[in-house]
C-alpha atoms as one frame of an Amber mdcrd trajectory, in Angstrom:
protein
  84.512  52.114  73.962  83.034  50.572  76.991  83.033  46.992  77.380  85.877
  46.567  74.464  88.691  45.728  76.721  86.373  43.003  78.604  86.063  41.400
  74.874  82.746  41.276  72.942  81.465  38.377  74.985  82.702  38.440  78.234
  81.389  42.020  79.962  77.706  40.810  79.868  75.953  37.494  80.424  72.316
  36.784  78.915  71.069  33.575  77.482  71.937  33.001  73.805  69.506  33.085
  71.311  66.897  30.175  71.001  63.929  29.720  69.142  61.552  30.768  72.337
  63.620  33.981  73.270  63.833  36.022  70.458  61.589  39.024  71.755  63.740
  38.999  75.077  67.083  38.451  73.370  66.785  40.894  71.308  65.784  43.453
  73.547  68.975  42.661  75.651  71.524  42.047  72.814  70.287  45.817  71.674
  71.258  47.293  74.972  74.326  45.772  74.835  75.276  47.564  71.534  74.121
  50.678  72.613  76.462  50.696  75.837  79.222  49.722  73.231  78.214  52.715
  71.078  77.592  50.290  67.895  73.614  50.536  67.897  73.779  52.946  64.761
  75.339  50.072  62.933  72.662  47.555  63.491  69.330  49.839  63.140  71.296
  51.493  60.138  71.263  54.604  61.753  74.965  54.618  60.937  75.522  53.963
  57.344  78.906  53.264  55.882  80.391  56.874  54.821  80.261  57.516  50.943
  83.899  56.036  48.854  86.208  59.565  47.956  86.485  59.631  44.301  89.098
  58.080  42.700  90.055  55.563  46.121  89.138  52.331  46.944  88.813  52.556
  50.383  89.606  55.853  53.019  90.265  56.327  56.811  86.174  56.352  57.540
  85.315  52.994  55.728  88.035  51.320  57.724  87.108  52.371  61.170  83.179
  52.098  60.217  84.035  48.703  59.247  86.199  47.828  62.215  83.274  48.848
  64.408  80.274  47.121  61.967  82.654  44.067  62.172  82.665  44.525  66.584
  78.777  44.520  66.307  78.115  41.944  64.324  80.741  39.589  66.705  78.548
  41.122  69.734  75.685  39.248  67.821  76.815  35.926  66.743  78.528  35.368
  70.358  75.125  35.407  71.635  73.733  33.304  69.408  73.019  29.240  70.158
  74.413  26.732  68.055  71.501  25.977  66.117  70.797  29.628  65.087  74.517
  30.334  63.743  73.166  29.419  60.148  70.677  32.047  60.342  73.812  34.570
  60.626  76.854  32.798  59.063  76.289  33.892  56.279  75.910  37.906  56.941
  78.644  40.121  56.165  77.052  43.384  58.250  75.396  43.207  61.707  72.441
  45.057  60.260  72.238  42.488  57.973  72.398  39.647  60.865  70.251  41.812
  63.103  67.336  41.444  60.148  67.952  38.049  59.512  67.435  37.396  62.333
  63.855  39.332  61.984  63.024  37.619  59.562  63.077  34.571  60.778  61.367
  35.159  64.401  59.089  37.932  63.277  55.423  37.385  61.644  55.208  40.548
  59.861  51.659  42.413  58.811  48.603  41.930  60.036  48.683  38.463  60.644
  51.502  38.863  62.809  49.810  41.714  64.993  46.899  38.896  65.136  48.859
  35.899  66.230  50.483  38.225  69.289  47.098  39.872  70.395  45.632  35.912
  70.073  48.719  34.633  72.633  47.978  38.165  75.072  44.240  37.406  75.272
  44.908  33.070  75.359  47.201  33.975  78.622  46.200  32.703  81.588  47.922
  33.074  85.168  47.946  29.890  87.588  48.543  29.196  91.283  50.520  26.739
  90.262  53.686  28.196  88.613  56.079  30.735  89.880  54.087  34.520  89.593
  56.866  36.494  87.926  57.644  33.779  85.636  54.482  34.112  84.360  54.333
  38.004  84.492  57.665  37.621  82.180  56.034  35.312  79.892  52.486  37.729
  79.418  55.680  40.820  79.020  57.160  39.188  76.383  54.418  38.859  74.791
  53.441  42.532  74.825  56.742  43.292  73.665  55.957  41.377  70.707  53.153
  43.159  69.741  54.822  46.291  70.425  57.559  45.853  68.022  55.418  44.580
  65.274  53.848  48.688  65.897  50.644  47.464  67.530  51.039  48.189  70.989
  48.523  47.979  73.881  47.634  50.944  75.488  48.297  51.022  79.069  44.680
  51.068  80.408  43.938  47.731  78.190  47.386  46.073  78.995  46.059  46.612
  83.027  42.781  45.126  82.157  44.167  42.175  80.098  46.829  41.237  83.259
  43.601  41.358  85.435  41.080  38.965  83.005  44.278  36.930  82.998  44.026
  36.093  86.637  42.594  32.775  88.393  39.022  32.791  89.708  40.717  32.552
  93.290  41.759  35.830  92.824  38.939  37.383  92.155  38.996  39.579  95.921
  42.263  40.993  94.466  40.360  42.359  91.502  37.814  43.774  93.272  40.009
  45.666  95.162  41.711  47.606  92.289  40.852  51.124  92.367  39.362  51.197
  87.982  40.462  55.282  88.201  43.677  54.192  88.660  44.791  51.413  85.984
  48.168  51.563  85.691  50.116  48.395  84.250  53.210  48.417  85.828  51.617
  49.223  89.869  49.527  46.494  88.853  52.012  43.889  88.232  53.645  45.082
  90.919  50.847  44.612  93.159  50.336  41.047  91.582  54.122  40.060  91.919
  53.637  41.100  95.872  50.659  39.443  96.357  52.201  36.332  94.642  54.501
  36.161  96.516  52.473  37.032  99.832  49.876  33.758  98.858  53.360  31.383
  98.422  54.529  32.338 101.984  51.236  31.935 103.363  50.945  28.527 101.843
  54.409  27.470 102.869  53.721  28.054 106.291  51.077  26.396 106.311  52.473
  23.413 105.223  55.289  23.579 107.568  53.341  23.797 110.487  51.313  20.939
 109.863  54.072  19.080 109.368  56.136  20.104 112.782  53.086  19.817 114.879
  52.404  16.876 116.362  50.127  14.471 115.202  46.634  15.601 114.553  45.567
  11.708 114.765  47.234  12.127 118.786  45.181  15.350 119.046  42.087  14.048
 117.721  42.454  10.574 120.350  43.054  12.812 123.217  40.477  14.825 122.637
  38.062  12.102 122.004  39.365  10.761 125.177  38.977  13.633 126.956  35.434
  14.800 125.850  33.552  12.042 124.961  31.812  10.755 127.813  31.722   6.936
 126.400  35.304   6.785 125.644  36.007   7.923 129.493  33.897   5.273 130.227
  35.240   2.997 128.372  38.772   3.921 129.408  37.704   3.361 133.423  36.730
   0.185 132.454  40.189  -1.198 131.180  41.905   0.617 134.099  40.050  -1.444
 136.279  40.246  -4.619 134.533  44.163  -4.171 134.136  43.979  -3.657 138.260
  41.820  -6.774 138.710  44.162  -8.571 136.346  47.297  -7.765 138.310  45.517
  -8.289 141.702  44.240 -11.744 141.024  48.448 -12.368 139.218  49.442 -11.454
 142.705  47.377 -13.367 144.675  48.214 -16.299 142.490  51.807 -16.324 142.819
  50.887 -15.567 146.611  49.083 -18.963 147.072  51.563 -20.860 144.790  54.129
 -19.761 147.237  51.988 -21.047 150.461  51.528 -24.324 148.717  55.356 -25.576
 148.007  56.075 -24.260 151.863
């Protein structure tokens, strides 16, 4: 099977399992099983083949086991430490897989509630990385997917638009309504993003490798105000009356001692 001869844990690397990543995880950890072919033994699609009569055990139960046994390793390796309890004690991977269910998922209505709550309680910032974000607001749409209460597309576009800072209010304006389409809009927002973080980078950079706006701003007072010219003239020609008068000091000093 593909994978096997990399070892269960070894052919694919995703973050293990913590409280906060369940919705992610699990989408991952499932893709990994179906690449491996063991999928059907998780989702019970593949159930353990009926016992002959008269035998305790035949051919088919040993290699469904021998594969059941692969999945559920698949599992627990990408599991943290402190959610091994929640699958140490499962003797199937279907039985781990909804466990693990259990534990992470708010099933029924109140459930579907809680995840519409955290979709409409979303918020973007300018402050924090854009497609950090737009993986947080995913997640939680794949929450509310799985519990069987998904958006429809046309609300999930509107929803990633009300979610969006005031200061991007031009952005909105400029999205054609005919045409809402979730995933060309977080594209568009992931671009843009992106786009606004450049724009403010550079910014900052070239205020910091130009020179000095305080040296500008003297200059140019110098230069155009008529009352610092003046008063600039006016220390020239005291610093030339100073030196004069120094020379003609040391001048008569010099007469004297001859």
């Amino acid at each position: 099977m593909s994978g096997d001869s990399e070892g269960s844990g070894n052919a694919y690397r995703i973050e293990p399992l913590k409280a906060e990543n369940y919705y992610t995880w699990r989408i991952q950890v499932m893709d990994i099983l179906t690449d491996k072919s063991l999928e059907g033994y998780v989702d019970g699609s593949k159930p353990i083949p009926p016992l002959p009569a008269n035998a305790t055990t035949s051919p088919a139960i040993e290699a469904w086991t021998k594969n059941d046994r692969k999945a559920l390793t698949n599992i627990r390796l990408r599991v943290s430490g402190e959610m091994i309890p929640y699958v140490s004690g499962a003797t199937t991977s279907k039985a781990a897989w909804e466990s693990l269910a259990d534990v992470f998922t708010t099933k029924g209505p109140m459930g579907i509630v809680l995840a519409r709550r955290e979709i409409l309680d979303f918020r973007f910032n300018d402050d924090t990385d854009i497609e950090e974000q737009v993986r947080k607001l995913r997640t939680c749409t794949e929450k509310l997917a799985m519990l069987g209460a998904p958006l429809p597309d046309d609300q999930l576009a509107l929803t990633v638009l009300t979610a969006l800072p005031q200061t991007w209010n031009p952005f909105v304006s400029a999205v054609d309504q005919s045409k809402l389409d979730s995933a060309n809009i977080i594209g568009r927002i992931i671009l843009e993003g992106h786009r606004r973080k450049d724009q403010t980078n550079g910014t900052t950079t070239l205020l910091t490798t130009s020179p000095s706006n305080n040296q500008r701003r003297t200059n140019s007072s110098t230069s155009n105000n008529p009352r610092s010219r003046f008063q600039h003239g006016v220390w020239c020609y005291c610093e030339r009356e100073r030196s004069r008068t120094e020379s003609i000091r040391r001048g008569s000093d010099k007469d004297f001692s001859q």
